[in-house]
RNA sequence: GCGGGCGUGGCGGAAUUUGGUAGACGCGCGUGGUUUAGGACCACGUGGCUAAGGCCGUGGGGGUUCGAGUCCCUUCGCCCGCACCA
């Protein structure tokens, strides 16, 4: 009689035992090669969700697998603990952000530990701990000294709901990424990290990241948005200055019919001082929102300033200067020249303003005299026309010639522009890392001396009013200027929390060090060998971390180019959605099936099933991992996470799928505890392979092919296939036939399955390993090696096609020749029938694969 | 608009790296068994059509090839990222 597998008891037992034995401490004390696997650390929101379970399961499989492959593995965990939700909780419930955060961390740590993750918990830290953020403040000062931090006044994105500014990356469709509020443009003095100084490096280094998904590299490339072109100066009539524009089409300069400024361009501001209509137009543009879609709806609008600018190539020619709503202040120079014939936007603007359209590129094969521009600008290649000294040149040639001409005339020259902007890190919030700067009326901005770090967050703050509590805390805010000793004010802003997560991966190498990143601890581990997390961080977090790595290198902390040598982006965990007739959402555990219909448990209201979407609280389609772990155990949850769906794709959470995973856990335990044939003693060698019955020899080949296949699958992140392969193996083992040596083969098979599943279902595997008679830690056992001799079959099944259609299969000895395969195929009854006496023109033989008889 | 990805049984997906027996593994479903009962367990079956021999099948159409889910062209559908970036 087989015993029932008690997952809860087994899992608790081994979790405690692993912890006591310190099995997962990263040592760096022996000669083993290092391997650093890291999953994106969680925000302590309260409880873990299924996305965490999926992420950390994958990371744990890699960690356990690499450990078995002989690596000294670093697999740490920590908390991305600063951020707005803690302040919201404080505001709503009167609990201090620190208290709320640390309580959540305690809960979530327990939940993660119940998953049986092989984590070195001794390295755990939270970014809200002064022991972390004091070093971040030191890094800020280092960056400041290195010229990588800058305070400047800029048009910034103001989120009126969160009451703070946001980085460009945090504005999505003109709205705040957290609040969803329409973003306003405000001009404020703020701190920036000068990420644009690394724009080219960040772009070029993408090529050197072969183990990153193409998609992420492409997204970053687009985000950096490098454009090559030219700067051109248009002298302004009646002023002793020139208007500088950026263009990627200097070849079309002769087609210019106007210039236009962004509403926020300094010249526009200055002109508006003496032109109230212009001032009103600018105000209107800023009011209409900055969402590009809003402008799209409003159409292209402009205001003729009356000012004229001179053409750089033709001093006799002047152009009108407009302020236009479609010109962006934060790209290029905030000013453009318009060539309507060869730019769609300029064409639309020119048509609405009645400006001339001068074709200067003749499409191939067209008559230069007859080029007409209708509703569509011509943006293709061609030959320059109406363009003076450029006439006759191709677009590429004309660009080069025009750039040279601009330079000759001191009217501009080659220029590169980026979409990427500097990273605005000031946040008008309490729960973040204080910026270690003091504002002094006589000394200006003064850094806090290093010996005075950390600048601690004061604990006695109030959240009963909107705005930044630090700004209201007089005792904290007012301090002596470190330079002159006079009255000073602390910078009351805190750093964007993306700063915290831009270097935590390095800090894990020396989590308790009293300097930020001691080289002797950090260098052996970095870069991270395998980083795993969600695709939603493709630009923000991953770009910032890359910038930090380059900045840290410049400051002498690191000697690596890139933080993450390998990156894997996992898919989301999805679930069906449930709504009633009023459109209210219901959690899966709030509904049930009655008489074949889906209804609410509580009052039987009919429920409609909606499409499967990423689990979210707003759609109420979440399943609590803790409930699953309590009901089935962590191994079942882990197994389900890795089965069926490829890890980079979205995973559909289903009850039946979880039950299927549980069935397999129970079935594997049954197979170990009551195998179909009595097991040979532990440690007994398999008898001579040739002495075994045919079916046992085949089974042994299956065992060794499974080792090879699973190994390759794990290396390539094909977890779903790895699981399927082991299931195939255990299916084959269940069907074993009793004969001489069967007990040995059964043991070999069970031990192999146990080892191969160790990374996936570690508790079950550890328990099974002991049940099989071992007294070693499975978690410390080396990975099995396949016997190369057993990876090849001695008999192969070869398909035989007639004219490309399969008509038969034949058995042939491995290593058979072409002639042997051909004669066996021609002798086959099915083949002869299909041929029906027709003449054979050709026979193609791929030994071991296929025979194709062509008539 | 620009860029990228994906279309395979009732469902999730294998096979695409290297063109060579399509549908591994699982879910669901069906039949039978077992059990006091079970949403448990066991066995067998399960792409479609066909009485059979067989025919048809990887979104549609075309091409290359002895042979195409895999390569090429074209078309349709869905998803994702960016979006007046000059």
Tab-separated table of C-alpha atoms in Angstrom, chain A residues 291-677:
chain	number	residue	atom	x	y	z
A	291	UNK	CA	0.120	64.302	-24.833
A	292	UNK	CA	1.094	64.045	-28.452
A	293	UNK	CA	-2.277	62.527	-29.169
A	294	UNK	CA	-3.927	65.696	-27.902
A	295	UNK	CA	-1.903	67.726	-30.365
A	296	UNK	CA	-2.847	65.266	-33.070
A	297	UNK	CA	-6.487	65.978	-32.300
A	298	UNK	CA	-5.911	69.719	-32.140
A	299	UNK	CA	-4.128	69.676	-35.499
A	300	UNK	CA	-0.972	71.528	-36.399
A	301	UNK	CA	-1.271	75.086	-35.269
A	302	UNK	CA	1.159	77.951	-35.426
A	303	UNK	CA	1.608	81.631	-34.679
A	304	UNK	CA	3.526	83.867	-37.052
A	305	UNK	CA	5.832	85.954	-34.868
A	306	UNK	CA	6.473	88.445	-37.641
A	307	UNK	CA	10.186	87.846	-37.164
A	308	UNK	CA	12.124	86.743	-40.265
A	309	UNK	CA	15.227	84.573	-40.408
A	310	UNK	CA	17.833	84.477	-43.194
A	311	UNK	CA	18.591	81.300	-45.115
A	312	UNK	CA	22.099	80.018	-44.305
A	313	UNK	CA	22.867	79.291	-47.970
A	314	UNK	CA	21.194	82.352	-49.484
A	315	UNK	CA	21.538	85.680	-47.683
A	316	UNK	CA	18.888	87.200	-49.962
A	317	UNK	CA	16.246	84.780	-48.850
A	318	UNK	CA	14.298	85.244	-45.618
A	319	UNK	CA	11.748	82.909	-44.012
A	320	UNK	CA	8.936	83.533	-41.561
A	321	UNK	CA	9.460	82.392	-37.966
A	322	UNK	CA	6.536	80.657	-36.315
A	323	UNK	CA	5.813	79.263	-32.896
A	324	UNK	CA	4.187	75.909	-33.532
A	325	UNK	CA	2.480	73.409	-31.265
A	326	UNK	CA	4.103	70.364	-32.866
A	327	UNK	CA	7.697	71.378	-32.177
A	328	UNK	CA	9.075	69.657	-29.088
A	329	UNK	CA	11.286	71.657	-26.745
A	330	UNK	CA	13.204	68.667	-25.493
A	331	UNK	CA	14.335	67.232	-28.775
A	332	UNK	CA	17.140	68.679	-30.869
A	333	UNK	CA	17.297	72.425	-30.266
A	334	UNK	CA	13.587	72.996	-29.811
A	335	UNK	CA	13.461	74.681	-33.208
A	336	UNK	CA	13.141	73.411	-36.759
A	337	UNK	CA	13.306	74.538	-40.300
A	338	UNK	CA	10.388	73.350	-42.381
A	339	UNK	CA	10.752	71.756	-45.790
A	340	UNK	CA	7.151	70.967	-46.728
A	341	UNK	CA	7.946	69.060	-49.909
A	342	UNK	CA	9.866	66.355	-48.092
A	343	UNK	CA	8.410	66.139	-44.606
A	344	UNK	CA	4.808	65.220	-43.961
A	345	UNK	CA	4.441	67.321	-40.813
A	346	UNK	CA	5.952	70.368	-42.465
A	347	UNK	CA	3.675	69.836	-45.451
A	348	UNK	CA	0.549	69.783	-43.299
A	349	UNK	CA	1.705	72.906	-41.503
A	350	UNK	CA	2.589	74.691	-44.754
A	351	UNK	CA	-0.792	73.898	-46.274
A	352	UNK	CA	-2.623	75.231	-43.230
A	353	UNK	CA	-0.525	78.424	-43.249
A	354	UNK	CA	-0.473	78.927	-47.026
A	355	UNK	CA	3.324	78.600	-47.220
A	356	UNK	CA	5.184	77.664	-50.429
A	357	UNK	CA	6.075	74.035	-51.156
A	358	UNK	CA	9.377	73.798	-53.033
A	359	UNK	CA	10.419	70.339	-54.266
A	360	UNK	CA	14.167	69.836	-53.917
A	361	UNK	CA	14.431	66.062	-54.359
A	362	UNK	CA	13.502	64.551	-57.699
A	363	UNK	CA	12.341	60.934	-57.406
A	364	UNK	CA	14.271	58.473	-59.602
A	365	UNK	CA	13.020	58.415	-63.167
A	366	UNK	CA	10.942	61.556	-62.908
A	367	UNK	CA	11.351	64.767	-64.836
A	368	UNK	CA	12.984	67.393	-62.641
A	369	UNK	CA	10.794	70.078	-64.087
A	370	UNK	CA	7.579	68.230	-63.398
A	371	UNK	CA	7.917	67.217	-59.739
A	372	UNK	CA	4.647	67.968	-57.980
A	373	UNK	CA	3.840	67.505	-54.301
A	374	UNK	CA	0.226	66.683	-53.539
A	375	UNK	CA	-1.087	65.558	-50.174
A	376	UNK	CA	1.955	63.406	-49.476
A	377	UNK	CA	5.474	64.682	-48.909
A	378	UNK	CA	8.144	62.802	-50.864
A	379	UNK	CA	10.566	61.281	-48.368
A	380	UNK	CA	12.373	58.791	-50.618
A	381	UNK	CA	15.738	58.872	-52.300
A	382	UNK	CA	16.383	60.908	-55.427
A	383	UNK	CA	18.402	63.682	-56.991
A	384	UNK	CA	18.706	67.209	-55.620
A	385	UNK	CA	16.966	69.916	-57.672
A	386	UNK	CA	16.279	73.606	-57.138
A	387	UNK	CA	19.174	73.449	-54.703
A	388	UNK	CA	22.013	75.533	-56.084
A	389	UNK	CA	25.343	73.848	-55.454
A	390	UNK	CA	23.631	70.615	-54.405
A	391	UNK	CA	21.837	70.045	-57.701
A	392	UNK	CA	22.433	66.636	-59.215
A	393	UNK	CA	23.625	64.978	-56.035
A	394	UNK	CA	21.937	61.979	-54.401
A	395	UNK	CA	20.314	62.451	-50.999
A	396	UNK	CA	23.334	60.987	-49.218
A	397	UNK	CA	25.805	63.046	-51.236
A	398	UNK	CA	23.767	66.189	-50.781
A	399	UNK	CA	23.623	65.673	-47.023
A	400	UNK	CA	27.408	65.449	-46.819
A	401	UNK	CA	27.898	68.431	-49.133
A	402	UNK	CA	25.356	70.542	-47.219
A	403	UNK	CA	27.002	69.745	-43.887
A	404	UNK	CA	30.389	70.709	-45.284
A	405	UNK	CA	28.908	73.933	-46.658
A	406	UNK	CA	27.346	74.812	-43.295
A	407	UNK	CA	30.700	74.309	-41.622
A	408	UNK	CA	32.523	76.409	-44.251
A	409	UNK	CA	30.159	79.288	-43.636
A	410	UNK	CA	30.256	78.989	-39.824
A	411	UNK	CA	26.545	78.300	-40.094
A	412	UNK	CA	26.476	74.905	-38.411
A	413	UNK	CA	27.830	71.449	-39.159
A	414	UNK	CA	27.388	67.766	-38.462
A	415	UNK	CA	25.404	66.970	-35.332
A	416	UNK	CA	23.924	63.968	-33.567
A	417	UNK	CA	20.718	64.138	-31.619
A	418	UNK	CA	19.204	61.679	-29.180
A	419	UNK	CA	15.740	60.983	-28.009
A	420	UNK	CA	17.196	60.069	-24.625
A	421	UNK	CA	17.068	62.881	-22.050
A	422	UNK	CA	18.908	63.281	-18.801
A	423	UNK	CA	17.401	61.348	-15.917
A	424	UNK	CA	15.456	63.571	-13.555
A	425	UNK	CA	15.773	61.973	-10.106
A	426	UNK	CA	14.251	64.556	-7.716
A	427	UNK	CA	10.994	63.473	-6.151
A	428	UNK	CA	8.952	65.626	-3.811
A	429	UNK	CA	8.265	62.663	-1.547
A	430	UNK	CA	9.163	61.496	1.960
A	431	UNK	CA	9.712	57.748	1.567
A	432	UNK	CA	12.906	57.742	-0.461
A	433	UNK	CA	16.616	58.285	-0.201
A	434	UNK	CA	17.333	61.892	0.887
A	435	UNK	CA	19.481	63.876	-1.505
A	436	UNK	CA	22.615	64.796	0.469
A	437	UNK	CA	22.754	68.462	-0.456
A	438	UNK	CA	22.303	71.675	1.477
A	439	UNK	CA	21.177	74.993	-0.003
A	440	UNK	CA	22.971	77.973	1.476
A	441	UNK	CA	22.070	81.549	0.625
A	442	UNK	CA	25.728	82.539	0.506
A	443	UNK	CA	27.499	79.350	-0.674
A	444	UNK	CA	24.832	78.034	-3.031
A	445	UNK	CA	24.396	74.263	-3.245
A	446	UNK	CA	26.806	72.478	-0.904
A	447	UNK	CA	27.288	68.696	-0.653
A	448	UNK	CA	26.836	67.110	2.761
A	449	UNK	CA	30.296	65.984	3.983
A	450	UNK	CA	30.806	62.246	3.744
A	451	UNK	CA	31.444	61.871	7.460
A	452	UNK	CA	27.967	63.312	8.049
A	453	UNK	CA	26.300	60.535	6.050
A	454	UNK	CA	23.787	59.117	6.172
A	455	UNK	CA	21.365	61.956	5.917
A	456	UNK	CA	18.676	60.013	7.730
A	457	UNK	CA	15.003	60.351	7.105
A	458	UNK	CA	13.380	61.887	10.168
A	459	UNK	CA	10.805	59.568	11.687
A	460	UNK	CA	8.557	62.181	13.286
A	461	UNK	CA	6.702	63.294	10.183
A	462	UNK	CA	3.053	63.859	9.468
A	463	UNK	CA	1.023	62.760	6.491
A	464	UNK	CA	-2.144	64.658	7.227
A	465	UNK	CA	-1.557	67.240	4.496
A	466	UNK	CA	-0.736	66.861	0.814
A	467	UNK	CA	2.776	67.626	-0.341
A	468	UNK	CA	6.173	66.604	0.936
A	469	UNK	CA	6.409	65.987	4.730
A	470	UNK	CA	10.138	66.660	4.617
A	471	UNK	CA	9.469	70.173	3.391
A	472	UNK	CA	7.207	70.759	6.406
A	473	UNK	CA	9.650	69.342	8.958
A	474	UNK	CA	11.348	72.489	10.167
A	475	UNK	CA	13.768	70.736	12.504
A	476	UNK	CA	15.087	68.488	9.762
A	477	UNK	CA	14.978	70.968	6.955
A	478	UNK	CA	16.953	73.735	8.634
A	479	UNK	CA	20.585	72.913	9.172
A	480	UNK	CA	23.943	74.603	9.200
A	481	UNK	CA	25.694	75.086	5.866
A	482	UNK	CA	28.575	72.573	5.836
A	483	UNK	CA	30.829	75.176	4.233
A	484	UNK	CA	30.197	78.494	6.012
A	485	UNK	CA	28.269	77.301	9.049
A	486	UNK	CA	25.523	79.803	8.347
A	487	UNK	CA	21.855	78.941	8.060
A	488	UNK	CA	21.128	76.416	5.324
A	489	UNK	CA	18.276	74.283	4.129
A	490	UNK	CA	18.483	70.641	3.247
A	491	UNK	CA	17.310	69.565	-0.153
A	492	UNK	CA	13.926	68.182	0.843
A	493	UNK	CA	13.557	66.043	-2.266
A	494	UNK	CA	14.309	62.341	-2.263
A	495	UNK	CA	15.697	60.220	-5.074
A	496	UNK	CA	13.589	58.412	-7.627
A	497	UNK	CA	13.300	54.811	-6.383
A	498	UNK	CA	14.779	53.630	-9.660
A	499	UNK	CA	18.073	54.921	-8.266
A	500	UNK	CA	17.778	52.386	-5.433
A	501	UNK	CA	17.333	49.520	-7.884
A	502	UNK	CA	20.133	50.658	-10.193
A	503	UNK	CA	22.961	49.249	-8.081
A	504	UNK	CA	21.397	46.761	-5.644
A	505	UNK	CA	22.688	43.848	-7.707
A	506	UNK	CA	26.223	44.968	-6.910
A	507	UNK	CA	25.524	45.581	-3.238
A	508	UNK	CA	24.435	41.938	-2.809
A	509	UNK	CA	28.089	41.019	-3.290
A	510	UNK	CA	28.945	42.934	-0.109
A	511	UNK	CA	25.659	43.521	1.631
A	512	UNK	CA	27.145	44.401	5.023
A	513	UNK	CA	30.276	46.277	3.954
A	514	UNK	CA	30.845	49.715	5.449
A	515	UNK	CA	31.831	51.134	2.081
A	516	UNK	CA	29.428	50.973	-0.879
A	517	UNK	CA	31.138	48.375	-3.063
A	518	UNK	CA	34.467	46.946	-1.864
A	519	UNK	CA	36.288	45.689	-4.914
A	520	UNK	CA	37.519	42.447	-3.350
A	521	UNK	CA	33.944	41.336	-2.654
A	522	UNK	CA	32.294	42.700	-5.759
A	523	UNK	CA	34.733	41.884	-8.528
A	524	UNK	CA	34.578	38.077	-8.203
A	525	UNK	CA	30.823	37.991	-8.754
A	526	UNK	CA	30.023	40.671	-11.305
A	527	UNK	CA	28.557	40.940	-13.797
A	528	UNK	CA	25.368	39.090	-12.936
A	529	UNK	CA	25.492	35.918	-15.026
A	530	UNK	CA	21.752	35.532	-15.314
A	531	UNK	CA	19.160	38.177	-14.563
A	532	UNK	CA	15.476	37.275	-14.667
A	533	UNK	CA	12.467	39.555	-14.530
A	534	UNK	CA	9.534	41.101	-16.292
A	535	UNK	CA	9.593	42.695	-19.724
A	536	UNK	CA	7.977	45.800	-18.224
A	537	UNK	CA	11.443	46.870	-17.085
A	538	UNK	CA	12.909	46.620	-20.589
A	539	UNK	CA	13.669	50.328	-20.697
A	540	UNK	CA	13.440	51.958	-17.273
A	541	UNK	CA	15.221	49.761	-14.760
A	542	UNK	CA	17.497	47.992	-17.204
A	543	UNK	CA	18.664	51.199	-18.875
A	544	UNK	CA	19.244	52.958	-15.558
A	545	UNK	CA	21.223	49.986	-14.212
A	546	UNK	CA	23.372	49.997	-17.327
A	547	UNK	CA	23.999	53.714	-16.862
A	548	UNK	CA	24.872	53.185	-13.197
A	549	UNK	CA	27.326	50.458	-14.086
A	550	UNK	CA	29.132	52.775	-16.481
A	551	UNK	CA	29.066	55.618	-13.966
A	552	UNK	CA	30.330	53.338	-11.180
A	553	UNK	CA	33.124	52.239	-13.436
A	554	UNK	CA	34.075	55.840	-14.089
A	555	UNK	CA	34.113	56.445	-10.334
A	556	UNK	CA	36.419	53.486	-9.805
A	557	UNK	CA	34.020	51.086	-8.102
A	558	UNK	CA	33.529	48.517	-10.818
A	559	UNK	CA	35.594	47.198	-13.660
A	560	UNK	CA	32.825	45.892	-15.868
A	561	UNK	CA	31.033	47.380	-18.833
A	562	UNK	CA	27.591	45.912	-18.294
A	563	UNK	CA	25.677	44.799	-15.198
A	564	UNK	CA	23.805	41.787	-16.609
A	565	UNK	CA	25.586	39.387	-18.942
A	566	UNK	CA	22.440	37.345	-19.462
A	567	UNK	CA	18.877	38.576	-19.301
A	568	UNK	CA	15.700	36.552	-19.423
A	569	UNK	CA	12.324	38.250	-19.545
A	570	UNK	CA	9.471	36.122	-18.320
A	571	UNK	CA	5.857	36.273	-19.430
A	572	UNK	CA	3.028	37.296	-17.171
A	573	UNK	CA	0.673	35.078	-15.193
A	574	UNK	CA	-2.859	35.394	-16.570
A	575	UNK	CA	-6.282	34.273	-15.471
A	576	UNK	CA	-9.835	34.428	-16.765
A	577	UNK	CA	-11.868	37.408	-15.624
A	578	UNK	CA	-15.367	37.283	-14.139
A	579	UNK	CA	-18.012	40.017	-14.218
A	580	UNK	CA	-21.657	40.277	-13.374
A	581	UNK	CA	-24.278	42.104	-15.418
A	582	UNK	CA	-23.410	45.376	-13.670
A	583	UNK	CA	-19.810	45.086	-14.780
A	584	UNK	CA	-18.465	44.330	-11.297
A	585	UNK	CA	-15.397	42.113	-11.183
A	586	UNK	CA	-15.226	38.977	-9.016
A	587	UNK	CA	-12.307	36.989	-7.659
A	588	UNK	CA	-12.079	33.371	-8.840
A	589	UNK	CA	-12.854	32.145	-5.320
A	590	UNK	CA	-16.021	34.247	-5.202
A	591	UNK	CA	-17.746	32.289	-7.941
A	592	UNK	CA	-18.878	28.721	-8.490
A	593	UNK	CA	-20.715	26.550	-10.976
A	594	UNK	CA	-24.377	25.783	-10.236
A	595	UNK	CA	-26.370	23.669	-12.650
A	596	UNK	CA	-23.792	24.289	-15.323
A	597	UNK	CA	-23.880	28.055	-14.932
A	598	UNK	CA	-21.272	30.313	-13.437
A	599	UNK	CA	-22.692	32.318	-10.525
A	600	UNK	CA	-21.506	34.215	-7.483
A	601	UNK	CA	-21.112	32.066	-4.401
A	602	UNK	CA	-22.792	34.625	-2.227
A	603	UNK	CA	-26.050	35.350	-3.994
A	604	UNK	CA	-26.088	33.343	-7.187
A	605	UNK	CA	-25.794	36.269	-9.584
A	606	UNK	CA	-24.944	35.110	-13.103
A	607	UNK	CA	-21.343	35.651	-14.152
A	608	UNK	CA	-19.855	36.130	-17.593
A	609	UNK	CA	-16.350	34.831	-18.287
A	610	UNK	CA	-14.068	37.443	-19.805
A	611	UNK	CA	-10.824	36.995	-21.653
A	612	UNK	CA	-7.742	35.911	-19.798
A	613	UNK	CA	-5.601	38.830	-18.720
A	614	UNK	CA	-2.568	39.448	-16.573
A	615	UNK	CA	-3.517	38.953	-12.936
A	616	UNK	CA	-4.346	42.289	-11.340
A	617	UNK	CA	-6.234	43.523	-8.330
A	618	UNK	CA	-8.298	45.881	-10.474
A	619	UNK	CA	-9.678	42.986	-12.551
A	620	UNK	CA	-9.842	40.791	-9.470
A	621	UNK	CA	-8.472	37.841	-11.411
A	622	UNK	CA	-5.752	37.015	-8.913
A	623	UNK	CA	-5.063	33.768	-7.124
A	624	UNK	CA	-3.191	33.977	-3.825
A	625	UNK	CA	0.013	31.928	-3.922
A	626	UNK	CA	-0.132	31.269	-0.198
A	627	UNK	CA	-3.477	29.505	-0.550
A	628	UNK	CA	-2.065	27.312	-3.317
A	629	UNK	CA	1.043	26.475	-1.303
A	630	UNK	CA	-1.083	25.615	1.707
A	631	UNK	CA	-3.371	23.384	-0.327
A	632	UNK	CA	-0.850	21.616	-2.571
A	633	UNK	CA	2.618	22.588	-1.386
A	634	UNK	CA	5.310	24.732	-2.933
A	635	UNK	CA	6.564	21.959	-5.217
A	636	UNK	CA	3.210	21.708	-6.957
A	637	UNK	CA	3.095	25.478	-7.457
A	638	UNK	CA	6.655	25.470	-8.786
A	639	UNK	CA	6.016	22.534	-11.090
A	640	UNK	CA	2.894	24.111	-12.505
A	641	UNK	CA	4.748	27.375	-13.110
A	642	UNK	CA	7.281	25.593	-15.274
A	643	UNK	CA	5.018	23.102	-17.062
A	644	UNK	CA	3.196	23.696	-20.316
A	645	UNK	CA	3.986	27.317	-21.084
A	646	UNK	CA	7.371	28.473	-22.369
A	647	UNK	CA	8.749	30.816	-19.712
A	648	UNK	CA	8.975	33.887	-21.951
A	649	UNK	CA	5.312	33.613	-22.846
A	650	UNK	CA	2.259	34.421	-20.776
A	651	UNK	CA	1.070	31.605	-18.538
A	652	UNK	CA	-2.598	30.812	-18.104
A	653	UNK	CA	-3.313	29.888	-14.501
A	654	UNK	CA	-5.914	27.127	-14.282
A	655	UNK	CA	-7.155	25.039	-11.386
A	656	UNK	CA	-7.060	21.908	-13.506
A	657	UNK	CA	-3.452	22.588	-14.438
A	658	UNK	CA	-2.488	22.898	-10.782
A	659	UNK	CA	-4.266	19.660	-10.003
A	660	UNK	CA	-2.386	18.008	-12.837
A	661	UNK	CA	0.888	19.165	-11.316
A	662	UNK	CA	-0.192	17.830	-7.939
A	663	UNK	CA	-1.125	14.481	-9.491
A	664	UNK	CA	2.370	14.203	-10.869
A	665	UNK	CA	3.968	15.051	-7.518
A	666	UNK	CA	1.866	12.332	-5.891
A	667	UNK	CA	2.495	9.859	-8.711
A	668	UNK	CA	6.251	10.363	-8.533
A	669	UNK	CA	6.165	9.739	-4.812
A	670	UNK	CA	4.170	6.549	-5.383
A	671	UNK	CA	6.690	5.419	-7.954
A	672	UNK	CA	9.535	5.941	-5.483
A	673	UNK	CA	7.795	4.389	-2.482
A	674	UNK	CA	6.192	1.450	-4.253
A	675	UNK	CA	7.947	0.843	-7.554
A	676	UNK	CA	6.537	-1.777	-9.932
A	677	UNK	CA	9.656	-3.921	-9.461
